[in-house]
XYZ file of C-alpha atoms in Angstrom:
438
model
C 18.243 -68.612 11.020
C 21.573 -68.965 9.143
C 20.872 -72.366 7.590
C 22.506 -74.309 10.434
C 20.343 -77.239 11.560
C 19.543 -77.253 15.286
C 18.257 -80.149 17.382
C 15.549 -79.337 19.906
C 13.979 -81.679 22.418
C 10.416 -82.756 21.546
C 8.836 -80.497 24.172
C 10.848 -77.464 23.054
C 9.934 -78.173 19.429
C 6.300 -78.326 20.423
C 6.628 -75.051 22.340
C 8.204 -73.385 19.293
C 5.316 -74.584 17.107
C 2.860 -73.201 19.645
C 4.531 -69.803 19.357
C 4.471 -70.019 15.554
C 0.749 -70.844 15.617
C 0.141 -67.666 17.656
C 1.428 -65.662 14.658
C 3.250 -63.059 16.757
C 0.681 -62.707 19.519
C 1.945 -63.044 23.134
C 0.979 -66.172 25.082
C 1.068 -66.478 28.836
C 3.286 -69.069 30.465
C 0.153 -70.642 31.959
C -1.396 -71.083 28.477
C 1.861 -72.385 27.024
C 2.083 -75.053 29.711
C -1.550 -76.051 29.200
C -1.167 -76.398 25.401
C 2.355 -77.821 25.149
C 2.255 -80.170 28.119
C -1.434 -80.829 27.485
C -2.357 -80.297 31.094
C -5.886 -81.432 31.845
C -5.948 -81.120 35.660
C -4.661 -78.154 37.674
C -3.138 -79.363 40.929
C -2.776 -77.083 43.990
C 0.381 -74.938 44.191
C 1.609 -76.217 40.786
C 1.744 -72.879 38.991
C 5.334 -72.141 39.939
C 6.556 -75.573 38.828
C 4.712 -75.119 35.523
C 6.274 -71.710 34.973
C 9.695 -73.151 35.693
C 9.132 -75.857 33.046
C 8.100 -73.253 30.495
C 11.112 -71.064 31.341
C 13.493 -74.023 30.901
C 12.141 -74.670 27.398
C 12.231 -70.976 26.536
C 15.879 -70.892 27.641
C 16.676 -73.937 25.473
C 14.993 -72.297 22.492
C 16.848 -69.012 23.028
C 20.190 -70.788 23.240
C 19.506 -72.512 19.944
C 18.589 -69.195 18.329
C 21.746 -67.598 19.732
C 23.710 -69.743 17.266
C 22.669 -67.118 14.704
C 24.394 -64.470 16.807
C 24.632 -63.366 20.440
C 21.362 -61.977 21.771
C 19.275 -63.323 18.891
C 17.380 -65.665 21.175
C 16.162 -62.891 23.444
C 15.338 -60.700 20.464
C 13.309 -63.382 18.729
C 11.567 -64.722 21.873
C 11.107 -61.682 24.125
C 9.459 -61.826 27.519
C 6.461 -59.632 28.225
C 4.032 -58.984 31.046
C 0.283 -59.271 30.995
C -1.689 -57.683 33.858
C -4.355 -60.020 35.224
C -6.634 -60.135 38.284
C -4.067 -62.403 39.901
C -1.177 -60.086 39.135
C 1.183 -59.757 36.194
C 1.833 -62.930 34.176
C 4.864 -63.573 31.998
C 4.185 -63.854 28.255
C 6.288 -65.025 25.312
C 5.966 -64.468 21.605
C 7.913 -64.813 18.358
C 9.182 -61.418 17.202
C 10.314 -62.231 13.660
C 10.469 -60.248 10.469
C 8.467 -61.846 7.566
C 11.668 -63.052 5.907
C 12.707 -64.904 9.061
C 9.637 -67.167 9.170
C 8.392 -69.111 6.162
C 4.718 -68.803 7.043
C 5.015 -65.015 7.473
C 7.020 -64.670 4.243
C 4.437 -66.829 2.448
C 1.661 -64.561 3.711
C 3.532 -61.423 2.617
C 4.322 -62.728 -0.879
C 0.773 -63.892 -1.565
C -0.653 -60.628 -0.287
C 1.580 -58.602 -2.594
C 0.826 -60.919 -5.517
C -2.924 -60.479 -5.144
C -2.442 -56.731 -5.681
C 0.155 -57.002 -8.461
C -0.005 -57.038 -12.267
C 0.027 -60.556 -13.794
C 3.739 -60.815 -14.665
C 4.781 -59.625 -11.202
C 2.114 -61.808 -9.592
C 3.556 -64.905 -11.286
C 6.994 -64.203 -9.832
C 5.687 -63.515 -6.328
C 3.376 -66.523 -6.307
C 6.113 -68.838 -7.561
C 8.329 -67.621 -4.722
C 5.525 -68.086 -2.201
C 4.529 -71.572 -3.314
C 8.175 -72.673 -3.311
C 8.079 -72.153 0.479
C 5.244 -74.648 0.888
C 6.382 -77.923 2.410
C 3.099 -79.715 2.967
C 0.522 -79.063 5.676
C 1.693 -76.218 7.963
C 2.644 -77.081 11.554
C 2.382 -80.777 10.704
C 3.350 -82.004 14.168
C 0.535 -80.062 15.865
C -1.953 -79.586 13.044
C -4.699 -81.465 14.930
C -4.323 -79.352 18.073
C -6.978 -76.743 18.814
C -4.371 -74.005 19.184
C -3.072 -74.628 15.643
C -6.430 -74.806 13.883
C -6.754 -71.084 13.125
C -3.220 -70.660 11.768
C -3.307 -73.882 9.750
C -6.708 -73.064 8.292
C -5.628 -69.554 7.336
C -2.472 -70.760 5.589
C -4.275 -73.551 3.733
C -6.922 -71.124 2.496
C -4.225 -68.635 1.528
C -2.479 -71.316 -0.532
C -5.748 -72.103 -2.299
C -6.045 -68.409 -3.128
C -2.435 -68.412 -4.347
C -3.098 -71.339 -6.701
C -6.218 -69.662 -8.094
C -4.338 -66.392 -8.536
C -1.447 -68.147 -10.285
C -3.834 -69.812 -12.733
C -5.426 -66.417 -13.424
C -2.048 -64.676 -13.841
C -0.702 -67.275 -16.284
C -4.003 -67.129 -18.170
C -3.895 -63.337 -18.381
C -0.423 -63.627 -19.895
C -1.644 -66.199 -22.426
C 0.524 -68.944 -20.890
C -2.118 -71.629 -20.757
C 0.611 -74.289 -20.773
C 1.882 -72.948 -17.437
C -1.614 -72.451 -16.030
C -2.612 -76.063 -16.712
C -0.416 -77.889 -14.126
C -1.394 -75.365 -11.451
C -5.087 -75.804 -12.242
C -4.645 -79.597 -12.223
C -2.966 -79.427 -8.809
C -5.752 -77.262 -7.372
C -8.466 -79.574 -8.711
C -6.654 -82.669 -7.457
C -6.271 -81.237 -3.958
C -9.917 -80.050 -3.846
C -11.877 -82.693 -5.765
C -15.218 -81.473 -4.393
C -14.625 -77.811 -5.241
C -16.675 -76.856 -8.333
C -14.684 -73.637 -8.746
C -11.405 -75.565 -9.049
C -12.976 -78.002 -11.515
C -14.367 -75.134 -13.598
C -10.988 -73.355 -13.677
C -9.292 -76.531 -14.875
C -11.900 -77.007 -17.591
C -11.427 -73.409 -18.800
C -7.661 -73.732 -18.983
C -7.860 -77.102 -20.687
C -10.294 -75.764 -23.286
C -8.171 -72.701 -24.022
C -5.024 -74.813 -24.277
C -6.703 -77.145 -26.758
C -7.952 -74.144 -28.701
C -4.491 -72.602 -28.693
C -2.722 -75.749 -29.819
C -5.470 -76.689 -32.261
C -4.192 -79.683 -34.164
C -0.624 -79.490 -32.863
C 0.442 -83.041 -32.004
C 4.064 -82.416 -31.064
C 6.091 -79.299 -30.360
C 9.747 -79.345 -29.413
C 12.002 -76.323 -29.050
C 15.563 -77.243 -29.967
C 17.875 -76.442 -27.080
C 19.923 -73.307 -27.544
C 18.121 -72.243 -30.727
C 15.066 -70.142 -31.589
C 13.762 -73.095 -33.578
C 10.680 -75.270 -33.030
C 9.937 -78.632 -34.590
C 6.168 -79.052 -34.794
C 3.935 -81.847 -36.060
C 0.335 -80.900 -36.843
C -2.688 -82.733 -38.148
C -4.291 -80.881 -41.013
C -4.050 -79.509 -44.519
C -0.751 -78.242 -45.912
C -2.482 -75.423 -47.769
C -4.143 -74.114 -44.616
C -0.719 -73.105 -43.221
C -1.130 -69.483 -44.294
C 1.715 -68.136 -42.166
C 4.345 -70.514 -43.540
C 6.392 -71.183 -46.645
C 5.436 -74.548 -48.142
C 7.368 -77.515 -49.502
C 5.742 -79.528 -52.310
C 7.290 -82.652 -53.773
C 7.764 -82.905 -57.555
C 9.295 -85.326 -59.979
C 12.496 -84.543 -61.866
C 10.506 -83.189 -64.842
C 8.554 -80.630 -62.770
C 5.234 -81.383 -64.486
C 2.364 -79.133 -63.406
C -0.795 -80.138 -65.270
C -3.143 -82.167 -62.998
C -4.693 -84.240 -65.769
C -4.947 -87.456 -63.732
C -2.469 -89.035 -66.158
C 0.858 -87.354 -65.427
C -0.299 -85.719 -62.181
C -3.236 -86.779 -60.026
C -5.670 -84.032 -59.107
C -5.666 -85.412 -55.564
C -1.884 -85.255 -55.190
C -0.191 -82.414 -53.333
C 0.987 -81.055 -56.704
C -2.569 -81.147 -58.017
C -3.832 -79.356 -54.912
C -1.081 -76.769 -55.276
C -2.379 -75.830 -58.726
C -5.980 -75.814 -57.545
C -5.546 -74.062 -54.199
C -2.835 -71.473 -54.861
C -3.106 -70.947 -58.635
C -6.885 -71.257 -59.083
C -6.382 -74.263 -61.347
C -4.184 -72.323 -63.798
C -1.224 -74.655 -64.029
C 0.503 -72.545 -66.692
C 1.095 -69.814 -64.100
C 2.926 -72.298 -61.921
C 4.698 -73.669 -64.977
C 6.024 -70.236 -65.901
C 7.340 -69.554 -62.390
C 9.037 -72.920 -62.329
C 10.696 -72.167 -65.680
C 12.098 -68.909 -64.280
C 13.414 -70.707 -61.215
C 15.012 -73.457 -63.305
C 16.694 -71.257 -65.915
C 20.072 -71.291 -64.140
C 20.003 -75.021 -63.372
C 21.656 -77.324 -65.903
C 19.283 -80.138 -66.945
C 20.462 -83.737 -66.879
C 18.762 -84.846 -70.077
C 15.864 -84.237 -72.406
C 13.614 -87.094 -73.464
C 12.399 -87.446 -77.031
C 8.710 -87.128 -77.826
C 8.766 -90.756 -78.982
C 10.190 -91.953 -75.629
C 7.939 -89.789 -73.451
C 4.653 -88.965 -75.097
C 3.033 -87.037 -72.216
C 4.260 -84.293 -69.913
C 7.464 -82.314 -69.805
C 10.597 -83.978 -71.161
C 13.466 -82.031 -69.583
C 14.944 -83.774 -66.537
C 16.667 -82.003 -63.629
C 18.858 -83.427 -60.870
C 17.221 -85.111 -57.884
C 17.327 -82.619 -55.029
C 16.641 -79.577 -57.178
C 14.685 -77.120 -55.004
C 12.970 -74.295 -56.877
C 11.618 -71.380 -54.824
C 8.304 -70.296 -56.349
C 6.907 -66.942 -55.147
C 3.239 -67.011 -54.157
C 2.040 -63.777 -52.614
C 4.265 -62.906 -49.637
C 5.710 -66.383 -49.226
C 7.472 -69.144 -51.150
C 6.552 -72.618 -52.278
C 9.656 -74.791 -52.551
C 9.162 -77.237 -55.412
C 11.423 -80.178 -54.531
C 12.384 -82.858 -57.073
C 12.687 -86.035 -55.008
C 11.434 -88.652 -57.539
C 12.014 -89.661 -61.152
C 9.061 -89.750 -63.509
C 9.560 -92.728 -65.794
C 8.543 -92.695 -69.417
C 5.710 -94.967 -68.297
C 4.494 -91.927 -66.257
C 5.136 -93.627 -62.906
C 7.064 -91.656 -60.278
C 9.737 -93.607 -58.409
C 11.963 -92.639 -55.513
C 14.267 -94.351 -53.024
C 15.532 -93.559 -49.514
C 18.797 -92.171 -50.883
C 16.875 -89.893 -53.277
C 14.686 -88.634 -50.467
C 17.604 -87.926 -48.139
C 19.594 -86.151 -50.850
C 16.562 -84.032 -51.744
C 15.940 -83.022 -48.138
C 19.607 -82.203 -47.568
C 19.489 -79.856 -50.581
C 16.135 -78.381 -49.597
C 17.150 -76.743 -46.323
C 19.895 -74.473 -47.766
C 17.344 -73.223 -50.320
C 14.883 -72.515 -47.498
C 17.594 -70.645 -45.576
C 18.479 -68.579 -48.665
C 14.991 -67.641 -49.839
C 12.625 -68.303 -46.912
C 13.042 -64.944 -45.108
C 13.177 -66.813 -41.787
C 9.496 -67.743 -41.886
C 8.051 -71.057 -40.679
C 8.272 -73.783 -43.286
C 5.492 -76.371 -43.634
C 6.108 -79.694 -45.314
C 3.886 -82.737 -45.908
C 5.044 -86.298 -45.300
C 7.069 -86.407 -48.505
C 7.534 -89.950 -49.801
C 4.175 -91.287 -48.655
C 2.234 -90.357 -51.813
C 2.230 -91.742 -55.325
C 6.041 -91.688 -55.490
C 6.002 -93.957 -52.467
C 9.390 -94.641 -50.902
C 8.402 -98.214 -50.146
C 11.518 -99.019 -48.132
C 10.555 -96.545 -45.395
C 7.449 -96.504 -43.230
C 5.766 -93.251 -42.261
C 7.684 -92.881 -39.015
C 10.964 -93.259 -40.880
C 9.863 -90.714 -43.473
C 9.021 -88.249 -40.725
C 12.337 -88.888 -38.980
C 14.194 -88.284 -42.263
C 12.595 -84.842 -42.527
C 13.355 -83.975 -38.903
C 16.884 -85.357 -38.908
C 18.017 -83.595 -42.083
C 16.487 -80.336 -40.871
C 18.207 -80.491 -37.470
C 21.529 -81.395 -39.099
C 21.214 -78.437 -41.463
C 21.169 -76.113 -38.453
C 24.843 -76.896 -37.854
C 25.620 -75.047 -41.107
C 22.991 -72.337 -40.695
C 21.041 -71.970 -37.427
C 18.691 -69.508 -39.191
C 17.168 -71.921 -41.716
C 13.691 -71.333 -40.307
C 12.210 -70.511 -36.896
C 9.819 -73.462 -37.219
C 9.739 -76.731 -39.107
C 6.072 -77.687 -39.338
C 5.296 -81.185 -40.602
C 1.663 -81.484 -41.669
C 0.145 -84.955 -41.415
C -3.086 -86.183 -42.955
C -5.326 -88.362 -40.813
C -4.387 -91.522 -42.692
C -0.671 -90.791 -42.191
C -1.118 -90.066 -38.495
C -2.649 -93.471 -37.856
C 0.565 -95.127 -39.042
C 3.098 -92.742 -37.518
C 4.785 -93.172 -34.136
C 5.250 -89.630 -32.859
C 6.818 -90.868 -29.624
C 9.815 -92.021 -31.690
C 10.102 -88.533 -33.156
C 9.878 -86.921 -29.728
C 12.556 -89.315 -28.446
C 14.838 -88.424 -31.367
C 14.431 -84.702 -30.630
C 15.031 -85.218 -26.923
C 18.239 -87.128 -27.598
C 19.381 -84.568 -30.141
C 19.235 -81.951 -27.384
C 21.573 -84.102 -25.287
C 24.177 -84.370 -28.053
C 26.967 -81.813 -28.569
C 26.339 -79.364 -31.411
C 26.584 -80.955 -34.852
C 29.445 -79.931 -37.087
C 29.469 -80.121 -40.805
């Protein structure tokens, strides 16, 4: 009653369970003796001795309950009288409020949940299922007298699991519905309804996540790190990051820029192939940035000749979002782009402040920079991905509002060579570290 453990003798424990199984209904002393002592033969003139045995156990039970306060035992296990053809017989029952007995509280909570709106139902059902400690009345579950109560509670729990799946689903929380549906299907492998519910939740969860391969919410921040399989230019709700060389060339002529590169796709997909539009917006974004050098026409016969610092991030407006053109490689006069791990890290470190300044706190989508034609050969794809994630998470120490979501978009060929478990492990450990300071 008050959380104090009490030791009862085996027979008294069995008698208590018999009273629990009656669910508040009175039971005669004769029936209690028959069920608890498992009497099979009624001997002559034994009734009084049997009643005495029952009364001794009732007294032991009441004394234990009195530890919760004087008179509690008599209140909780009152004596009654039942008129019979042989005269009045003593009866005993459990007189408990729902909150004083787990099975009664479980019944109340589930009943209220089945009539409640989804958000309230989730709370009530979570409270109810937290009371479940395995099969009810375990010590006597195979006894005839327990069958009705055990069966009712087991069926009620099945209803609670179904209702919890439905409530989470109604709230769009398929991620929370899934483990409940899995539990129900595992416990009832032959139940087609449970199997169908699990299949529905699984399908909706896959539909909801789409091509999301990893999602991690950084502890203490409204920031998600997400890895998706797909096309960078399909991320319509996000600002984009596109890698450039230090000359910010834009014409996809398959000499300076490959049409298949991310830069080439940028011109084709967002500027309808009109590279001069992109070129003009880049010029406006670069006008306040001091160039490093300008190549002569003799030294560099094709493409733009003005060079800007590695790490220059130019925000280019496209509709209601930005494309961040990031110079992370040097375009040699032989028209080959080259980059190194230090160049990539410096570029990423300078990217995130630009995103924080111009990005309007929208998600930012970035490809696996360094894996294309300006290949950073010293780093494999997992290391490239970790460089993006690590520099982003470190930038949050200076400005927690860089972006609500870093979305790294992987192509199929990149995914095959990327170990996402290493990325997940890095994010998990970063949550365990104290906040970064600049």
